[in-house]
PDB file of C-alpha atoms in Angstrom:
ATOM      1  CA  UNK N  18      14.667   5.532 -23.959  1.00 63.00           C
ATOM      2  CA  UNK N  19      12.963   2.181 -24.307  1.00 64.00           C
ATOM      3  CA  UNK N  20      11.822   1.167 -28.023  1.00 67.00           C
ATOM      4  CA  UNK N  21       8.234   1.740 -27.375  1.00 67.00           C
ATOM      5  CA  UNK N  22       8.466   4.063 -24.303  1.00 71.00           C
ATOM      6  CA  UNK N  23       6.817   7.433 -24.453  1.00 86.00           C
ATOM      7  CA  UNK N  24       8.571  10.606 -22.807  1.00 87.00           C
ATOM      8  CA  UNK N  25       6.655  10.559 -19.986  1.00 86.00           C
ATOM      9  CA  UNK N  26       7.235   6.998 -19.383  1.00 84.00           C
ATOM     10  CA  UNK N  27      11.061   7.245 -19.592  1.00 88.00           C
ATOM     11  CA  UNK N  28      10.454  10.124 -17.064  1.00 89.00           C
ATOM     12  CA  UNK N  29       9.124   8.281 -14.865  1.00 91.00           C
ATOM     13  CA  UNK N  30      10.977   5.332 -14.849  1.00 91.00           C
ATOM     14  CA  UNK N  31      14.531   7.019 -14.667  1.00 94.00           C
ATOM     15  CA  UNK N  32      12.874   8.773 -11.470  1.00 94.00           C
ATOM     16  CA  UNK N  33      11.976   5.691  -9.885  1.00 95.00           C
ATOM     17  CA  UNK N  34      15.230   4.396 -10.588  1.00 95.00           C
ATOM     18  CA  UNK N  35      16.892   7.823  -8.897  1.00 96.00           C
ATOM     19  CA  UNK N  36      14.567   7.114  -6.131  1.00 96.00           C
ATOM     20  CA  UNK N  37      15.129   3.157  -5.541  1.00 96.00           C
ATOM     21  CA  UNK N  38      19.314   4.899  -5.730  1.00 97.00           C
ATOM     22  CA  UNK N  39      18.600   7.435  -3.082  1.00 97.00           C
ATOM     23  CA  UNK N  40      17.364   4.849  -0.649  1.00 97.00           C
ATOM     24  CA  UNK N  41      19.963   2.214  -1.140  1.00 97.00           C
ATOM     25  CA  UNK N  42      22.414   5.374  -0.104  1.00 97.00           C
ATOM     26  CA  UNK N  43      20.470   5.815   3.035  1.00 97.00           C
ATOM     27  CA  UNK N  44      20.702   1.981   3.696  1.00 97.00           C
ATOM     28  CA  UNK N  45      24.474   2.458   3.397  1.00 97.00           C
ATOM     29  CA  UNK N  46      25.371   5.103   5.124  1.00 97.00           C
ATOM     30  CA  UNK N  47      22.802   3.408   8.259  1.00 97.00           C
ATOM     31  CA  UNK N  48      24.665   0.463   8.485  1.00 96.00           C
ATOM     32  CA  UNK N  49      28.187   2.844   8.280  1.00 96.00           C
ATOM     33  CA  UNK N  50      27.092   4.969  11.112  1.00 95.00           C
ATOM     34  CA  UNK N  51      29.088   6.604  13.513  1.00 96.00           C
ATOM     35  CA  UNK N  52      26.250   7.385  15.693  1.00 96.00           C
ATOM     36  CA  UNK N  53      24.799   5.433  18.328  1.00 96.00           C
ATOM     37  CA  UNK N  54      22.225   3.196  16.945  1.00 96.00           C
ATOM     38  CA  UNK N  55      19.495   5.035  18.092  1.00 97.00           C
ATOM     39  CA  UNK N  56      20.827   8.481  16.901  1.00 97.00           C
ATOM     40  CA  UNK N  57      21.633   6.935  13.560  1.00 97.00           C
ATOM     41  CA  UNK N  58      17.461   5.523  13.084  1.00 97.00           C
ATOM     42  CA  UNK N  59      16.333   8.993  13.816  1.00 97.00           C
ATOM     43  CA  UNK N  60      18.469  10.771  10.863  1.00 97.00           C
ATOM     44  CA  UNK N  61      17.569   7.678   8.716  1.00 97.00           C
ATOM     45  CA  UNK N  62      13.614   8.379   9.431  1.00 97.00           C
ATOM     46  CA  UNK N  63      14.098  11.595   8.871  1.00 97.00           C
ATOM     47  CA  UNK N  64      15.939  11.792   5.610  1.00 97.00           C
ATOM     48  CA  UNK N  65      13.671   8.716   4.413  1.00 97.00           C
ATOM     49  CA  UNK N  66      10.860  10.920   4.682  1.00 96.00           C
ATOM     50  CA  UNK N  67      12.454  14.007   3.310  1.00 96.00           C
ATOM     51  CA  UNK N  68      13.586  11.705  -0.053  1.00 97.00           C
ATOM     52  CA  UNK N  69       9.762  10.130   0.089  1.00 96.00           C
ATOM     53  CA  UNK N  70       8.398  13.710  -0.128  1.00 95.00           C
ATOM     54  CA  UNK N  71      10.621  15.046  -2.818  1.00 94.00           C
ATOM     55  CA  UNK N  72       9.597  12.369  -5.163  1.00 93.00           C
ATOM     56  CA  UNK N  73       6.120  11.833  -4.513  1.00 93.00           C
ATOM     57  CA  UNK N  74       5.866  15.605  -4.870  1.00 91.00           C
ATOM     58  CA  UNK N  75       6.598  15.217  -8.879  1.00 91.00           C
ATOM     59  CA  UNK N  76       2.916  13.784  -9.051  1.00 91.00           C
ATOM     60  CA  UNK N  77      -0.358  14.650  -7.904  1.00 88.00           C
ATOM     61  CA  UNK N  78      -2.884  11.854  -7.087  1.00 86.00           C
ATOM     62  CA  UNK N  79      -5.780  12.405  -8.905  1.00 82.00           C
ATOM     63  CA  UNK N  80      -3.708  12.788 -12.119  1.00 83.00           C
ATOM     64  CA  UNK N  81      -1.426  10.597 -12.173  1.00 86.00           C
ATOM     65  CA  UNK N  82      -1.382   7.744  -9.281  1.00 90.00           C
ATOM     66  CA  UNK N  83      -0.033   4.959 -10.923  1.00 92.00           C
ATOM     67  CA  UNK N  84       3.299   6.482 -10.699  1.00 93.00           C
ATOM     68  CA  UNK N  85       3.030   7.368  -7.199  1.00 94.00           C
ATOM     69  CA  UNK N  86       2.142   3.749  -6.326  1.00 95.00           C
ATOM     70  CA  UNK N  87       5.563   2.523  -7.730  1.00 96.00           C
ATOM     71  CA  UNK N  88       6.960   5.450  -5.398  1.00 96.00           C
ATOM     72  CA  UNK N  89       5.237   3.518  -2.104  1.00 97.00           C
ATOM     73  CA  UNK N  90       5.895   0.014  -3.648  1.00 97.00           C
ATOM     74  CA  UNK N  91       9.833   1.614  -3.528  1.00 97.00           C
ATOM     75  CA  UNK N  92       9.882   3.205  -0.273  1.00 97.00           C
ATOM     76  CA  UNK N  93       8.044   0.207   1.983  1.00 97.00           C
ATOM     77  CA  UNK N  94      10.623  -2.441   0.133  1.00 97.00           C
ATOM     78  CA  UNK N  95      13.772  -0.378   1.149  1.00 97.00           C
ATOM     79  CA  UNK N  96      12.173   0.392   4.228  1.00 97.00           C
ATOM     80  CA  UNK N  97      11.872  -3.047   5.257  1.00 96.00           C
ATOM     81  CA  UNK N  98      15.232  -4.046   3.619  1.00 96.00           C
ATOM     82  CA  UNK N  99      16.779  -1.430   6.467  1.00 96.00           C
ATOM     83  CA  UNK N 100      14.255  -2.530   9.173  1.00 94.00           C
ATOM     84  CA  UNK N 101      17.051  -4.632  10.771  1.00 93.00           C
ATOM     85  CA  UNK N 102      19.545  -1.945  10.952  1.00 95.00           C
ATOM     86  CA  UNK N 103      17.060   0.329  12.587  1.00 95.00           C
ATOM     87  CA  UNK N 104      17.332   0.048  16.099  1.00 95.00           C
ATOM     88  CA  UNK N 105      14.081  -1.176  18.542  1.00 91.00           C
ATOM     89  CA  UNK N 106      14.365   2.113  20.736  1.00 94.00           C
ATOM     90  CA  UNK N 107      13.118   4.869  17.888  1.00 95.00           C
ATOM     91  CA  UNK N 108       9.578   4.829  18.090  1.00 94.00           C
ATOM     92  CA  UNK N 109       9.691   6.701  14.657  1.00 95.00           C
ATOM     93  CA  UNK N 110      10.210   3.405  13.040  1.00 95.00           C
ATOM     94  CA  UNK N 111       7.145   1.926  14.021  1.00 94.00           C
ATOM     95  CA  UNK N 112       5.056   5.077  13.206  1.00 95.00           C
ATOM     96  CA  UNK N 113       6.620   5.996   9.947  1.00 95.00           C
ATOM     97  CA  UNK N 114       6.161   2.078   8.545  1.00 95.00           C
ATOM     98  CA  UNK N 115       2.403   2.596   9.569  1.00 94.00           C
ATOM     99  CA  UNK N 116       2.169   6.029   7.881  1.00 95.00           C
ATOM    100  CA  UNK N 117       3.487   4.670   4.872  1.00 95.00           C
ATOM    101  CA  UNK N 118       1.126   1.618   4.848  1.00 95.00           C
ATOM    102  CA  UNK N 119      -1.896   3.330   5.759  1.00 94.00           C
ATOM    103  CA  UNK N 120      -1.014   5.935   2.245  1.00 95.00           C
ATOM    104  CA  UNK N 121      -0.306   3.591   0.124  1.00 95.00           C
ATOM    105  CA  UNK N 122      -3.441   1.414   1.004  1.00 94.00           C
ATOM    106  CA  UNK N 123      -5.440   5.073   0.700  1.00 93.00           C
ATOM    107  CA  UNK N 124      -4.129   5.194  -2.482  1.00 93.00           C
ATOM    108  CA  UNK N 125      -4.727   2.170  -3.854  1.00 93.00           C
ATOM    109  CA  UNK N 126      -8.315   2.587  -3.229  1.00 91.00           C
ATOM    110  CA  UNK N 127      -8.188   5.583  -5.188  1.00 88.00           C
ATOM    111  CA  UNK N 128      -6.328   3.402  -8.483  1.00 83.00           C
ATOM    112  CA  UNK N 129      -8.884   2.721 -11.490  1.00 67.00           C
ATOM    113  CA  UNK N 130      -9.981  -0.478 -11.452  1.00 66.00           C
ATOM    114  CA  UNK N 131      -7.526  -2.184 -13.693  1.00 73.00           C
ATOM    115  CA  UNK N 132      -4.034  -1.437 -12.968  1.00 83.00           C
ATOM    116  CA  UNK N 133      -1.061  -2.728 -15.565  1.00 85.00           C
ATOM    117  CA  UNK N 134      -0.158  -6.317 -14.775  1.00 87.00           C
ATOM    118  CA  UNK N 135       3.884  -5.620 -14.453  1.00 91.00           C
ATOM    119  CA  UNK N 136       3.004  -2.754 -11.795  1.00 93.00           C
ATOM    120  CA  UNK N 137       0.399  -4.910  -9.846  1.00 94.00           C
ATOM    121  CA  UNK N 138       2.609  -8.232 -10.226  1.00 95.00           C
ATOM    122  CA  UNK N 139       5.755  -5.749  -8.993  1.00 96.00           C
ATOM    123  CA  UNK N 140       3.593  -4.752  -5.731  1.00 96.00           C
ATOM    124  CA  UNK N 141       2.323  -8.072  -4.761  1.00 95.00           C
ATOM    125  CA  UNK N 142       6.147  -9.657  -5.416  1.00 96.00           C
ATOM    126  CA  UNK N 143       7.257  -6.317  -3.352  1.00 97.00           C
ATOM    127  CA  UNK N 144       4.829  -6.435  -0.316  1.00 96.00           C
ATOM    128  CA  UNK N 145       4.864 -10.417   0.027  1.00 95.00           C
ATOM    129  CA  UNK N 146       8.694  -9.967  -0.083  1.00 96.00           C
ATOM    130  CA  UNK N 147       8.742  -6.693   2.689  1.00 96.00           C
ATOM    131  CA  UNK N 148       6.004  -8.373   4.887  1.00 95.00           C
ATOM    132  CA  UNK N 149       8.453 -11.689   5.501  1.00 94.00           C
ATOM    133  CA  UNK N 150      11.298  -9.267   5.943  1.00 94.00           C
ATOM    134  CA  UNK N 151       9.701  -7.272   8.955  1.00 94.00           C
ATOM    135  CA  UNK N 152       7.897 -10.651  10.171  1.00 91.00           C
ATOM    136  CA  UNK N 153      11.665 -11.377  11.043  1.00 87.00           C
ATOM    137  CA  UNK N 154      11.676  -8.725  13.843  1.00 81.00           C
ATOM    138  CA  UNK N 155       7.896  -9.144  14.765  1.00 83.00           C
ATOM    139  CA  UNK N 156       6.524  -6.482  12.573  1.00 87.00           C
ATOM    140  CA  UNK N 157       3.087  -6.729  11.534  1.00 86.00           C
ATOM    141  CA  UNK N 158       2.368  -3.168  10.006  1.00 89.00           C
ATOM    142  CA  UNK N 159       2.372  -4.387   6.118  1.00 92.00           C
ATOM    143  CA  UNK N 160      -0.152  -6.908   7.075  1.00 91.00           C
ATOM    144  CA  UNK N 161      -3.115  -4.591   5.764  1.00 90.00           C
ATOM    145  CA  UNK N 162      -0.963  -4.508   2.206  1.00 94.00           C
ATOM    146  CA  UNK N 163       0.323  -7.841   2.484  1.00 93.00           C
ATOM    147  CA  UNK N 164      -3.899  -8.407   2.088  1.00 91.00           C
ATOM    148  CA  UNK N 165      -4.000  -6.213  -0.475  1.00 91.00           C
ATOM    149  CA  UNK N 166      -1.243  -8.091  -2.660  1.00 93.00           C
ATOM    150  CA  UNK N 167      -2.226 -11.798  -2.474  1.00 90.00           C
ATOM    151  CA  UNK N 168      -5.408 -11.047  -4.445  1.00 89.00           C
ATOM    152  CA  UNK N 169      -5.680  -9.775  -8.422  1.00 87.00           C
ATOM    153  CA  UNK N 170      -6.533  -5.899  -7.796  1.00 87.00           C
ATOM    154  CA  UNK N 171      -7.995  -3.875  -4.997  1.00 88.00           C
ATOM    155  CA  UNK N 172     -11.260  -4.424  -6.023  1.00 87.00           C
ATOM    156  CA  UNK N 173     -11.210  -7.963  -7.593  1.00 84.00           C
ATOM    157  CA  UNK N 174     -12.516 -10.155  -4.829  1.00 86.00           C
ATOM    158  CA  UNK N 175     -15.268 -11.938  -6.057  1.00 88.00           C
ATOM    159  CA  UNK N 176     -17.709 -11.333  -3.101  1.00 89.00           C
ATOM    160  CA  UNK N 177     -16.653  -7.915  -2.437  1.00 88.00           C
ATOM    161  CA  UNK N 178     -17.917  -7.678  -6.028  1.00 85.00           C
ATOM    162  CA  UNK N 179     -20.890  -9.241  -5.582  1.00 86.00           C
ATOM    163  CA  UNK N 180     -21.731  -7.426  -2.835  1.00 82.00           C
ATOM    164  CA  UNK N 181     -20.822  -4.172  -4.848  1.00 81.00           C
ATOM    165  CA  UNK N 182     -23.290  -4.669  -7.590  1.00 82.00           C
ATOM    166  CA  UNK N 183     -25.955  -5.689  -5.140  1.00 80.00           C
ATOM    167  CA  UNK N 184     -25.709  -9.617  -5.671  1.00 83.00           C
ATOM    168  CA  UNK N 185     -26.273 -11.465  -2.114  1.00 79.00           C
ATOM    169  CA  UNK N 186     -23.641 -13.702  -1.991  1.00 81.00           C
ATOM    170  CA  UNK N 187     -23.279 -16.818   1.019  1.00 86.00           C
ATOM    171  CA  UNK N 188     -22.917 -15.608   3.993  1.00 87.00           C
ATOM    172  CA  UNK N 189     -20.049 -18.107   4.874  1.00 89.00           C
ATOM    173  CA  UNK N 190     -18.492 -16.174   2.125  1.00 89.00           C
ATOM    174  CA  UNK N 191     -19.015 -12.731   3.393  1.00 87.00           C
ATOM    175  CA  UNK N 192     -17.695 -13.927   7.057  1.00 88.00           C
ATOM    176  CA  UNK N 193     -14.657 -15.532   4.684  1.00 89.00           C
ATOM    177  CA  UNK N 194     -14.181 -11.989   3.212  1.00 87.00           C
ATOM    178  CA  UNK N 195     -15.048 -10.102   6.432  1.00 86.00           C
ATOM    179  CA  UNK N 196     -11.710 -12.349   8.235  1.00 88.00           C
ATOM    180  CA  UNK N 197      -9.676 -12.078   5.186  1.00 86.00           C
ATOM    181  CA  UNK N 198      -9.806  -7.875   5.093  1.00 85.00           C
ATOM    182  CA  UNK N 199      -9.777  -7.306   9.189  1.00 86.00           C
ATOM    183  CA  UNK N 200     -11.751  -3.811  10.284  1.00 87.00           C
ATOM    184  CA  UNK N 201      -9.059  -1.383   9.671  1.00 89.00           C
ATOM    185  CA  UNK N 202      -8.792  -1.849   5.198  1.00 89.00           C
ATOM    186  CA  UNK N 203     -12.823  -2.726   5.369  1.00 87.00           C
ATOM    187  CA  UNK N 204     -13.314   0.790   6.985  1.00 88.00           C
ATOM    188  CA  UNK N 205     -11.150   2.329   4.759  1.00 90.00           C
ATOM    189  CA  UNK N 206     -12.748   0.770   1.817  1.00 89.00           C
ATOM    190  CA  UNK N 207     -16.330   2.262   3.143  1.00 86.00           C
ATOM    191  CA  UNK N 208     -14.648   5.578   3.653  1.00 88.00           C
ATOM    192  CA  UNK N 209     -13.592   5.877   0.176  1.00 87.00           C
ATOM    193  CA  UNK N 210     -17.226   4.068  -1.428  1.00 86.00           C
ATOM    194  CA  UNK N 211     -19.232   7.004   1.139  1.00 85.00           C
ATOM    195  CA  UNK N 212     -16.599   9.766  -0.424  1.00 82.00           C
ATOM    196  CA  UNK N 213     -17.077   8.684  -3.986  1.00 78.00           C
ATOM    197  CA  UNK N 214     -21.278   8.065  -3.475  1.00 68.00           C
ATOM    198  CA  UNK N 215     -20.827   4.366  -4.434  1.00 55.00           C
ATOM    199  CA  UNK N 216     -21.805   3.022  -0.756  1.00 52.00           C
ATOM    200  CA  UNK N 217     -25.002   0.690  -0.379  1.00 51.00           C
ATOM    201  CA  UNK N 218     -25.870  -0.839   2.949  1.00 50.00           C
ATOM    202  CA  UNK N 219     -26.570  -4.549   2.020  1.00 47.00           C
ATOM    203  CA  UNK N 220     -28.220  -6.654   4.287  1.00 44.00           C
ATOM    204  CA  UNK N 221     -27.700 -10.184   4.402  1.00 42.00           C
ATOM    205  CA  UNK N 222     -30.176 -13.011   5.308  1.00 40.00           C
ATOM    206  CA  UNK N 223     -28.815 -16.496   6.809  1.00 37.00           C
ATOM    207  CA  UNK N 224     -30.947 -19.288   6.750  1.00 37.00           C
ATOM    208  CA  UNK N 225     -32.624 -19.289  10.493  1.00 39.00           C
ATOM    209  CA  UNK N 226     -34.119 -15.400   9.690  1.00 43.00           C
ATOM    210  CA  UNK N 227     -31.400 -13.401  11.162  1.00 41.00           C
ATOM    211  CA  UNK N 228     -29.176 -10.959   8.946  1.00 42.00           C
ATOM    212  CA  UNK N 229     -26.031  -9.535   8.778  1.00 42.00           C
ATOM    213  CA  UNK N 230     -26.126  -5.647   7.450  1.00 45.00           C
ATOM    214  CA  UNK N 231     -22.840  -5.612   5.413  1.00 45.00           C
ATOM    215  CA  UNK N 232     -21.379  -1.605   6.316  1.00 45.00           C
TER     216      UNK N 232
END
């Protein structure tokens, strides 16, 4: 145990660690694979998902989701570092990379507004690096989290804010933002605002009287 480190935190790091373990084994025995390459994606998909479950099982979301987001920042980094051994016929590939980002962007809405600086700086490093590695192969599921991880926290963009605490911010700067988050992580960020009773229509006004109503 860490000088420093409570319990629970050497818990929880020695089961990421078993976790980050259990995938690289997965990796290996892919690429060592009797099976045809299709045969051998469909067992990898499926034990992937049967290790993701186990371990994301130790901890519930609304208690403790911090350590759950290290479990997705895991899984969609080994996932991608496999991606090229995983062959273009199993359409589980394709739907189990989407699954995963579509969670771990669910949960990251859910994360308090500040989240520690090593975990945050670990995603962003971790998404940035697993978006270029499926870019390779002309994968653009991590593109919502790849989003996600170029700014400071979920919630941090400055006109997102503004527009959360009922400022009226440009509207060149609202169609910036609007581009920047694309309709699929905008409509799950309105999702999650309506479910918590934080959403506020907000209508906009540009300069020749028309107005954009901000959803």
């Amino acid at each position: 145990m860490a000088e420093g480190e409570t319990e629970k935190e050497y818990d929880t790091r020695k089961a990421i660690e078993e976790l980050r373990e259990r995938f690289q084994g997965l990796t290996t025995a892919l690429k060592e694979s009797p099976q045809s390459p299709l045969e051998a994606s469909l067992h990898f998909c499926q034990e992937f998902c049967q290790v993701l479950v186990e371990h994301a099982g130790r901890w519930k979301t609304d208690e403790d989701p911090l350590p759950l987001l290290e479990v997705y920042t895991v899984a969609i980094l080994s996932f991608a570092k496999a991606a090229s051994c995983l062959s273009s016929e199993c359409e589980n590939v394709p739907l189990l990379l989407e699954k995963l980002a579509l969670s771990c962007a669910e949960l990251l809405l859910l994360l308090p507004h500040h989240v520690p600086g090593a975990l945050w700086e670990e995603f962003q490093s971790s998404m940035k690096l697993a978006h270029s590695l499926l870019q390779e192969s002309g994968s653009t599921q991590l593109c919502l989290l790849a989003v996600l991880a170029q700014q400071d926290g979920v919630w941090s963009n400055t006109t997102l804010s503004s527009i959360l605490s009922n400022q009226i911010p440009q509207i060149e700067q609202v169609h910036e933002y609007l581009e920047l988050e694309g309709p699929t992580l905008l409509n799950m960020r309105i999702k999650h605002l309506i479910k918590v009773n934080s959403y506020r229509p907000v209508v906009l006004h540009t300069t020749n009287g028309a107005h954009v109503e901000v959803y």
